[in-house]
Amino acid sequence: MPRQTDCKALPHDLIFNLSDTFQKMSELGFTVASALESDHIAGYPVYVPTHGNNDTEHTSHEARRVAIRSMTHLTIQPSSHRTLDAGIVCSSPDTVIAVSAYNAAKDAFKQAVLDIRRFQKSSSTSASRISRLIENEIRDKGYRSEKLRRAMNAVRIADLDLKRCYTRIRIMPPNLEVFSWTWTTKHARIIKLNHEEALVMASEWPDQRIAAIAVDLIAQRCDPGAPLARKIPLPNQLRANFAYRKDGEIIRASAPISGVVVAQQKDMPRKLWRPDPGASKSQPPRLARQSSLEAKPIVDALRLYRYVR
């Protein structure tokens, strides 16, 4: 059959493990959804600040349904069903156990995907570091190699959103008293390159017009002995500042979060939602940080900078 032919290059155990871990993850997702609905009947509250326009809508049963869908749907969704940035659901002990098992199943599925990628890497010519850098942004958004795509087709899960499959649901510590959302802004990933690597990256750039200009700029304006840096701006990152009580003491902490979190308690903690400041045109003034990179890139399209001398 065509499906078997497409995947004949992959060992059967890798295909089976991909299918098996997906099935377990999917089943546990249904368990979590059912448990969260049961919590609604038992009076456990929910708060979804990005659903609706007022507290009544933020805490409604519809808000819970949206939260459940965001937490458990793993396929590529239309824009109307986008993944929620934020939310908090208070949950019973049984729900916390179900979410923990769901997270473990997600980890196992992710490992099955990584095993296929490792097999592909070991059975083919390894890509250059520069090629990997160029593909890095694509890979971070759910990049699928050809072998992985074929494997997912074989087990009929081609429409999975890998990023959602990998994202664990954060379970907050018991006795959560305060929870507020905040944002990390204006940060970037810096990748250091030597002169030769920068030239190779420029020459391999998909747009040949940009590639030719970039190679010329690097060759003429950059010191061959000086390092360069690729600066990739990152979107604002959502974080949580929270406080919980342990052994009679208040413990304060902060952590990056993604999506709806679980509070393992019956009562909603004191909470504060802050919208993404990137969506607002008016931002508070801030003192500029001193940077080791020049203010303007040497090649704008490649986000390639020289270091300050």
mmCIF file of C-alpha atoms in Angstrom:
data_model
loop_
_atom_site.group_PDB
_atom_site.id
_atom_site.type_symbol
_atom_site.label_atom_id
_atom_site.label_comp_id
_atom_site.label_asym_id
_atom_site.label_seq_id
_atom_site.Cartn_x
_atom_site.Cartn_y
_atom_site.Cartn_z
ATOM 1 C CA MET A 1 0.000 0.000 0.000
ATOM 2 C CA PRO A 2 1.202 3.580 -0.619
ATOM 3 C CA ARG A 3 1.365 4.468 3.061
ATOM 4 C CA GLN A 4 3.664 1.530 3.794
ATOM 5 C CA THR A 5 5.848 2.424 0.834
ATOM 6 C CA ASP A 6 6.196 6.029 2.033
ATOM 7 C CA CYS A 7 7.516 4.894 5.416
ATOM 8 C CA LYS A 8 9.614 1.889 4.468
ATOM 9 C CA ALA A 9 12.818 3.830 5.290
ATOM 10 C CA LEU A 10 11.749 4.147 8.930
ATOM 11 C CA PRO A 11 12.023 1.215 11.359
ATOM 12 C CA HIS A 12 8.660 -0.268 12.298
ATOM 13 C CA ASP A 13 9.259 0.292 16.018
ATOM 14 C CA LEU A 14 9.584 4.068 15.504
ATOM 15 C CA ILE A 15 6.273 4.176 13.627
ATOM 16 C CA PHE A 16 4.569 2.002 16.244
ATOM 17 C CA ASN A 17 5.909 4.140 19.104
ATOM 18 C CA LEU A 18 4.700 7.324 17.401
ATOM 19 C CA SER A 19 1.222 5.839 16.996
ATOM 20 C CA ASP A 20 1.129 4.380 20.504
ATOM 21 C CA THR A 21 2.247 7.549 22.279
ATOM 22 C CA PHE A 22 -0.200 9.628 20.244
ATOM 23 C CA GLN A 23 -3.109 7.367 21.173
ATOM 24 C CA LYS A 24 -2.263 7.566 24.876
ATOM 25 C CA MET A 25 -1.862 11.337 24.710
ATOM 26 C CA SER A 26 -5.180 11.710 22.881
ATOM 27 C CA GLU A 27 -7.047 9.478 25.342
ATOM 28 C CA LEU A 28 -5.662 11.337 28.342
ATOM 29 C CA GLY A 29 -6.662 14.632 26.724
ATOM 30 C CA PHE A 30 -10.274 13.431 26.743
ATOM 31 C CA THR A 31 -9.863 12.433 30.392
ATOM 32 C CA VAL A 32 -8.626 15.930 31.283
ATOM 33 C CA ALA A 33 -11.509 17.558 29.393
ATOM 34 C CA SER A 34 -14.050 15.380 31.213
ATOM 35 C CA ALA A 35 -12.441 16.073 34.597
ATOM 36 C CA LEU A 36 -12.507 19.833 34.012
ATOM 37 C CA GLU A 37 -16.205 19.680 33.103
ATOM 38 C CA SER A 38 -16.874 17.713 36.299
ATOM 39 C CA ASP A 39 -15.067 20.428 38.255
ATOM 40 C CA HIS A 40 -17.536 22.958 36.836
ATOM 41 C CA ILE A 41 -20.442 20.966 38.287
ATOM 42 C CA ALA A 42 -18.589 20.777 41.621
ATOM 43 C CA GLY A 43 -18.197 24.561 41.719
ATOM 44 C CA TYR A 44 -14.513 24.992 40.907
ATOM 45 C CA PRO A 45 -14.043 28.455 39.325
ATOM 46 C CA VAL A 46 -12.293 29.475 36.108
ATOM 47 C CA TYR A 47 -10.851 32.772 34.901
ATOM 48 C CA VAL A 48 -9.946 33.428 31.257
ATOM 49 C CA PRO A 49 -8.990 37.117 30.881
ATOM 50 C CA THR A 50 -8.772 37.008 27.077
ATOM 51 C CA HIS A 51 -12.272 35.576 26.604
ATOM 52 C CA GLY A 52 -15.035 38.155 26.552
ATOM 53 C CA ASN A 53 -15.024 41.744 27.756
ATOM 54 C CA ASN A 54 -15.976 41.594 31.429
ATOM 55 C CA ASP A 55 -15.624 39.438 34.543
ATOM 56 C CA THR A 56 -18.920 37.660 33.883
ATOM 57 C CA GLU A 57 -17.646 36.459 30.507
ATOM 58 C CA HIS A 58 -14.115 35.784 31.850
ATOM 59 C CA THR A 59 -15.568 33.390 34.448
ATOM 60 C CA SER A 60 -18.425 31.846 32.430
ATOM 61 C CA HIS A 61 -18.989 28.224 31.462
ATOM 62 C CA GLU A 62 -18.218 29.245 27.882
ATOM 63 C CA ALA A 63 -14.855 30.554 29.093
ATOM 64 C CA ARG A 64 -14.255 27.116 30.639
ATOM 65 C CA ARG A 65 -15.116 25.410 27.346
ATOM 66 C CA VAL A 66 -12.675 27.663 25.511
ATOM 67 C CA ALA A 67 -10.009 26.903 28.130
ATOM 68 C CA ILE A 68 -10.609 23.154 27.857
ATOM 69 C CA ARG A 69 -10.365 23.288 24.074
ATOM 70 C CA SER A 70 -7.125 25.237 24.309
ATOM 71 C CA MET A 71 -5.656 22.766 26.811
ATOM 72 C CA THR A 72 -6.640 19.537 25.072
ATOM 73 C CA HIS A 73 -7.073 20.043 21.310
ATOM 74 C CA LEU A 74 -3.897 19.002 19.537
ATOM 75 C CA THR A 75 -4.737 19.531 15.885
ATOM 76 C CA ILE A 76 -4.136 22.623 13.790
ATOM 77 C CA GLN A 77 -7.053 24.906 14.605
ATOM 78 C CA PRO A 78 -8.698 27.722 12.646
ATOM 79 C CA SER A 79 -7.914 31.251 13.808
ATOM 80 C CA SER A 80 -11.279 31.397 15.584
ATOM 81 C CA HIS A 81 -10.086 28.562 17.860
ATOM 82 C CA ARG A 82 -6.645 29.957 18.591
ATOM 83 C CA THR A 83 -4.691 28.752 21.619
ATOM 84 C CA LEU A 84 -5.318 30.913 24.658
ATOM 85 C CA ASP A 85 -2.393 32.916 25.941
ATOM 86 C CA ALA A 86 -3.651 32.899 29.490
ATOM 87 C CA GLY A 87 -6.185 31.513 31.919
ATOM 88 C CA ILE A 88 -6.451 29.765 35.262
ATOM 89 C CA VAL A 89 -8.727 26.900 36.282
ATOM 90 C CA CYS A 90 -9.176 25.731 39.840
ATOM 91 C CA SER A 91 -9.146 21.948 39.880
ATOM 92 C CA SER A 92 -9.945 18.971 42.063
ATOM 93 C CA PRO A 93 -7.271 16.429 43.092
ATOM 94 C CA ASP A 94 -8.537 13.978 40.454
ATOM 95 C CA THR A 95 -8.161 16.611 37.729
ATOM 96 C CA VAL A 96 -4.620 17.413 38.863
ATOM 97 C CA ILE A 97 -3.738 13.708 38.592
ATOM 98 C CA ALA A 98 -5.272 13.583 35.096
ATOM 99 C CA VAL A 99 -3.325 16.669 33.969
ATOM 100 C CA SER A 100 -0.079 15.216 35.351
ATOM 101 C CA ALA A 101 -0.648 12.001 33.374
ATOM 102 C CA TYR A 102 -1.487 14.051 30.271
ATOM 103 C CA ASN A 103 1.775 15.990 30.604
ATOM 104 C CA ALA A 104 3.724 12.741 30.915
ATOM 105 C CA ALA A 105 2.012 11.431 27.766
ATOM 106 C CA LYS A 106 2.975 14.617 25.931
ATOM 107 C CA ASP A 107 6.587 14.080 26.970
ATOM 108 C CA ALA A 108 6.485 10.512 25.641
ATOM 109 C CA PHE A 109 5.014 11.647 22.310
ATOM 110 C CA LYS A 110 7.650 14.360 21.980
ATOM 111 C CA GLN A 111 10.344 11.754 22.591
ATOM 112 C CA ALA A 112 8.850 9.547 19.854
ATOM 113 C CA VAL A 113 9.069 12.480 17.424
ATOM 114 C CA LEU A 114 12.662 13.200 18.483
ATOM 115 C CA ASP A 115 13.582 9.541 17.921
ATOM 116 C CA ILE A 116 12.395 9.811 14.313
ATOM 117 C CA ARG A 117 14.348 13.027 13.823
ATOM 118 C CA ARG A 118 17.474 11.433 15.275
ATOM 119 C CA PHE A 119 17.063 8.475 12.925
ATOM 120 C CA GLN A 120 16.768 10.824 9.968
ATOM 121 C CA LYS A 121 19.859 12.740 11.052
ATOM 122 C CA SER A 122 21.920 9.565 11.506
ATOM 123 C CA SER A 123 20.803 8.069 8.190
ATOM 124 C CA SER A 124 21.453 11.126 6.040
ATOM 125 C CA THR A 125 24.230 13.603 5.432
ATOM 126 C CA SER A 126 24.310 15.949 8.398
ATOM 127 C CA ALA A 127 23.310 19.528 7.622
ATOM 128 C CA SER A 128 25.828 22.309 8.085
ATOM 129 C CA ARG A 129 25.555 24.506 11.159
ATOM 130 C CA ILE A 130 24.589 27.405 8.949
ATOM 131 C CA SER A 131 21.768 25.494 7.274
ATOM 132 C CA ARG A 132 20.448 24.598 10.697
ATOM 133 C CA LEU A 133 20.560 28.243 11.715
ATOM 134 C CA ILE A 134 18.534 29.256 8.667
ATOM 135 C CA GLU A 135 15.933 26.558 9.379
ATOM 136 C CA ASN A 136 15.875 27.190 13.118
ATOM 137 C CA GLU A 137 12.992 29.647 13.125
ATOM 138 C CA ILE A 138 10.910 27.268 11.003
ATOM 139 C CA ARG A 139 11.741 24.327 13.248
ATOM 140 C CA ASP A 140 10.740 26.258 16.373
ATOM 141 C CA LYS A 141 7.271 26.685 14.887
ATOM 142 C CA GLY A 142 6.704 22.961 14.397
ATOM 143 C CA TYR A 143 9.111 22.091 11.589
ATOM 144 C CA ARG A 144 8.523 18.609 10.153
ATOM 145 C CA SER A 145 11.216 16.679 8.353
ATOM 146 C CA GLU A 146 10.215 14.584 5.347
ATOM 147 C CA LYS A 147 10.514 11.314 7.284
ATOM 148 C CA LEU A 148 8.497 12.716 10.168
ATOM 149 C CA ARG A 149 5.819 13.964 7.777
ATOM 150 C CA ARG A 150 5.575 10.523 6.204
ATOM 151 C CA ALA A 151 5.444 8.847 9.595
ATOM 152 C CA MET A 152 2.622 11.138 10.725
ATOM 153 C CA ASN A 153 0.760 10.455 7.492
ATOM 154 C CA ALA A 154 1.182 6.727 8.079
ATOM 155 C CA VAL A 155 -0.494 6.836 11.486
ATOM 156 C CA ARG A 156 -3.084 9.377 10.272
ATOM 157 C CA ILE A 157 -2.012 12.286 12.481
ATOM 158 C CA ALA A 158 -0.781 14.643 9.766
ATOM 159 C CA ASP A 159 -2.915 17.534 11.044
ATOM 160 C CA LEU A 160 -1.330 17.613 14.512
ATOM 161 C CA ASP A 161 0.021 20.910 15.801
ATOM 162 C CA LEU A 162 3.356 19.722 17.180
ATOM 163 C CA LYS A 163 3.893 22.830 19.273
ATOM 164 C CA ARG A 164 0.599 22.210 21.076
ATOM 165 C CA CYS A 165 1.472 18.549 21.516
ATOM 166 C CA TYR A 166 4.743 19.505 23.204
ATOM 167 C CA THR A 167 3.355 22.233 25.487
ATOM 168 C CA ARG A 168 2.860 21.018 29.043
ATOM 169 C CA ILE A 169 0.034 22.370 31.186
ATOM 170 C CA ARG A 170 1.558 24.128 34.165
ATOM 171 C CA ILE A 171 0.249 22.953 37.540
ATOM 172 C CA MET A 172 0.695 25.651 40.170
ATOM 173 C CA PRO A 173 1.836 24.842 43.726
ATOM 174 C CA PRO A 174 -0.865 24.081 46.326
ATOM 175 C CA ASN A 175 -2.279 26.910 48.419
ATOM 176 C CA LEU A 176 -1.839 29.496 45.698
ATOM 177 C CA GLU A 177 -2.747 32.920 47.112
ATOM 178 C CA VAL A 178 -1.646 35.447 44.456
ATOM 179 C CA PHE A 179 -1.283 35.098 40.694
ATOM 180 C CA SER A 180 -0.517 37.869 38.220
ATOM 181 C CA TRP A 181 0.458 37.869 34.562
ATOM 182 C CA THR A 182 3.328 39.956 33.252
ATOM 183 C CA TRP A 183 5.410 40.154 30.071
ATOM 184 C CA THR A 184 9.067 39.952 29.160
ATOM 185 C CA THR A 185 9.587 42.430 26.332
ATOM 186 C CA LYS A 186 12.294 43.469 23.870
ATOM 187 C CA HIS A 187 14.411 40.339 24.133
ATOM 188 C CA ALA A 188 16.187 38.424 21.392
ATOM 189 C CA ARG A 189 18.199 35.306 20.642
ATOM 190 C CA ILE A 190 21.840 36.073 19.754
ATOM 191 C CA ILE A 191 23.771 33.589 17.585
ATOM 192 C CA LYS A 192 27.492 34.285 17.290
ATOM 193 C CA LEU A 193 29.144 33.638 13.900
ATOM 194 C CA ASN A 194 32.659 33.932 12.570
ATOM 195 C CA HIS A 195 33.319 35.690 9.253
ATOM 196 C CA GLU A 196 33.303 32.492 7.178
ATOM 197 C CA GLU A 197 30.068 31.234 8.737
ATOM 198 C CA ALA A 198 28.381 34.581 8.063
ATOM 199 C CA LEU A 199 29.422 34.434 4.400
ATOM 200 C CA VAL A 200 28.110 30.872 4.055
ATOM 201 C CA MET A 201 24.818 31.805 5.708
ATOM 202 C CA ALA A 202 24.448 34.778 3.379
ATOM 203 C CA SER A 203 25.239 32.735 0.268
ATOM 204 C CA GLU A 204 22.724 30.035 1.239
ATOM 205 C CA TRP A 205 19.903 32.498 1.915
ATOM 206 C CA PRO A 206 16.777 31.473 -0.080
ATOM 207 C CA ASP A 207 16.309 34.887 -1.708
ATOM 208 C CA GLN A 208 19.216 35.069 -4.168
ATOM 209 C CA ARG A 209 18.999 38.857 -4.560
ATOM 210 C CA ILE A 210 19.340 39.349 -0.816
ATOM 211 C CA ALA A 211 22.059 36.680 -0.711
ATOM 212 C CA ALA A 212 24.197 38.503 -3.280
ATOM 213 C CA ILE A 213 23.847 41.859 -1.473
ATOM 214 C CA ALA A 214 24.581 40.269 1.903
ATOM 215 C CA VAL A 215 27.725 38.497 0.681
ATOM 216 C CA ASP A 216 28.998 41.746 -0.800
ATOM 217 C CA LEU A 217 28.334 43.735 2.389
ATOM 218 C CA ILE A 218 29.992 41.157 4.624
ATOM 219 C CA ALA A 219 33.027 40.837 2.341
ATOM 220 C CA GLN A 220 33.567 44.580 1.989
ATOM 221 C CA ARG A 221 32.556 46.022 5.357
ATOM 222 C CA CYS A 222 33.376 43.334 7.923
ATOM 223 C CA ASP A 223 36.740 42.513 9.443
ATOM 224 C CA PRO A 224 37.521 38.830 8.607
ATOM 225 C CA GLY A 225 38.970 38.402 12.079
ATOM 226 C CA ALA A 226 36.026 39.891 13.967
ATOM 227 C CA PRO A 227 32.938 37.884 15.017
ATOM 228 C CA LEU A 228 29.417 38.765 13.899
ATOM 229 C CA ALA A 229 26.063 38.079 15.509
ATOM 230 C CA ARG A 230 22.656 37.114 14.211
ATOM 231 C CA LYS A 231 20.011 38.811 16.352
ATOM 232 C CA ILE A 232 16.568 37.216 16.183
ATOM 233 C CA PRO A 233 13.863 39.271 17.961
ATOM 234 C CA LEU A 234 11.561 37.177 20.109
ATOM 235 C CA PRO A 235 7.882 37.901 20.757
ATOM 236 C CA ASN A 236 6.886 39.161 24.171
ATOM 237 C CA GLN A 237 6.978 36.251 26.599
ATOM 238 C CA LEU A 238 4.179 35.753 29.089
ATOM 239 C CA ARG A 239 5.257 35.135 32.674
ATOM 240 C CA ALA A 240 3.504 34.607 35.982
ATOM 241 C CA ASN A 241 4.364 36.197 39.295
ATOM 242 C CA PHE A 242 2.773 34.189 42.079
ATOM 243 C CA ALA A 243 2.800 33.546 45.790
ATOM 244 C CA TYR A 244 1.765 30.433 47.680
ATOM 245 C CA ARG A 245 1.728 29.309 51.290
ATOM 246 C CA LYS A 246 3.943 26.445 52.423
ATOM 247 C CA ASP A 247 4.449 25.374 56.049
ATOM 248 C CA GLY A 248 2.848 28.605 57.175
ATOM 249 C CA GLU A 249 5.148 30.832 55.121
ATOM 250 C CA ILE A 250 4.476 32.827 51.942
ATOM 251 C CA ILE A 251 6.767 31.874 49.077
ATOM 252 C CA ARG A 252 7.021 34.173 46.062
ATOM 253 C CA ALA A 253 8.150 32.980 42.645
ATOM 254 C CA SER A 254 8.079 33.776 38.943
ATOM 255 C CA ALA A 255 7.999 31.497 35.899
ATOM 256 C CA PRO A 256 7.352 31.618 32.146
ATOM 257 C CA ILE A 257 3.934 30.261 31.239
ATOM 258 C CA SER A 258 2.114 29.237 28.109
ATOM 259 C CA GLY A 259 -1.642 28.973 28.036
ATOM 260 C CA VAL A 260 -4.065 28.011 30.792
ATOM 261 C CA VAL A 261 -2.639 26.980 34.171
ATOM 262 C CA VAL A 262 -4.124 24.699 36.828
ATOM 263 C CA ALA A 263 -4.586 25.821 40.434
ATOM 264 C CA GLN A 264 -4.981 22.726 42.596
ATOM 265 C CA GLN A 265 -7.549 24.217 44.981
ATOM 266 C CA LYS A 266 -11.231 25.110 45.265
ATOM 267 C CA ASP A 267 -10.833 28.890 45.632
ATOM 268 C CA MET A 268 -9.518 31.270 42.971
ATOM 269 C CA PRO A 269 -6.396 33.146 44.144
ATOM 270 C CA ARG A 270 -6.174 36.929 44.024
ATOM 271 C CA LYS A 271 -5.248 37.658 40.417
ATOM 272 C CA LEU A 272 -4.252 40.435 38.043
ATOM 273 C CA TRP A 273 -4.221 40.299 34.245
ATOM 274 C CA ARG A 274 -1.945 42.588 32.213
ATOM 275 C CA PRO A 275 -2.478 42.644 28.416
ATOM 276 C CA ASP A 276 0.476 42.185 26.094
ATOM 277 C CA PRO A 277 2.167 45.622 25.966
ATOM 278 C CA GLY A 278 3.162 44.865 22.376
ATOM 279 C CA ALA A 279 -0.480 45.311 21.417
ATOM 280 C CA SER A 280 -0.498 48.858 22.808
ATOM 281 C CA LYS A 281 0.880 51.836 20.919
ATOM 282 C CA SER A 282 1.680 53.728 24.116
ATOM 283 C CA GLN A 283 4.429 52.097 26.156
ATOM 284 C CA PRO A 284 6.077 53.495 29.280
ATOM 285 C CA PRO A 285 9.535 55.024 28.753
ATOM 286 C CA ARG A 286 12.506 52.908 29.705
ATOM 287 C CA LEU A 287 16.247 53.409 29.991
ATOM 288 C CA ALA A 288 17.952 51.784 27.015
ATOM 289 C CA ARG A 289 20.282 48.928 27.882
ATOM 290 C CA GLN A 290 23.893 49.108 26.775
ATOM 291 C CA SER A 291 24.443 46.563 24.008
ATOM 292 C CA SER A 292 27.573 44.798 22.770
ATOM 293 C CA LEU A 293 26.133 44.996 19.232
ATOM 294 C CA GLU A 294 26.041 47.999 16.925
ATOM 295 C CA ALA A 295 22.724 49.844 16.839
ATOM 296 C CA LYS A 296 22.076 49.059 13.164
ATOM 297 C CA PRO A 297 22.540 45.678 11.441
ATOM 298 C CA ILE A 298 25.175 45.246 8.748
ATOM 299 C CA VAL A 299 22.651 43.126 6.805
ATOM 300 C CA ASP A 300 19.102 44.014 7.823
ATOM 301 C CA ALA A 301 17.331 41.099 6.075
ATOM 302 C CA LEU A 302 19.568 38.546 7.837
ATOM 303 C CA ARG A 303 19.440 40.422 11.179
ATOM 304 C CA LEU A 304 23.243 40.300 11.103
ATOM 305 C CA TYR A 305 25.142 42.693 13.390
ATOM 306 C CA ARG A 306 28.737 43.643 14.018
ATOM 307 C CA TYR A 307 30.014 43.794 17.593
ATOM 308 C CA VAL A 308 30.898 47.196 19.043
ATOM 309 C CA ARG A 309 34.636 47.714 18.963
#
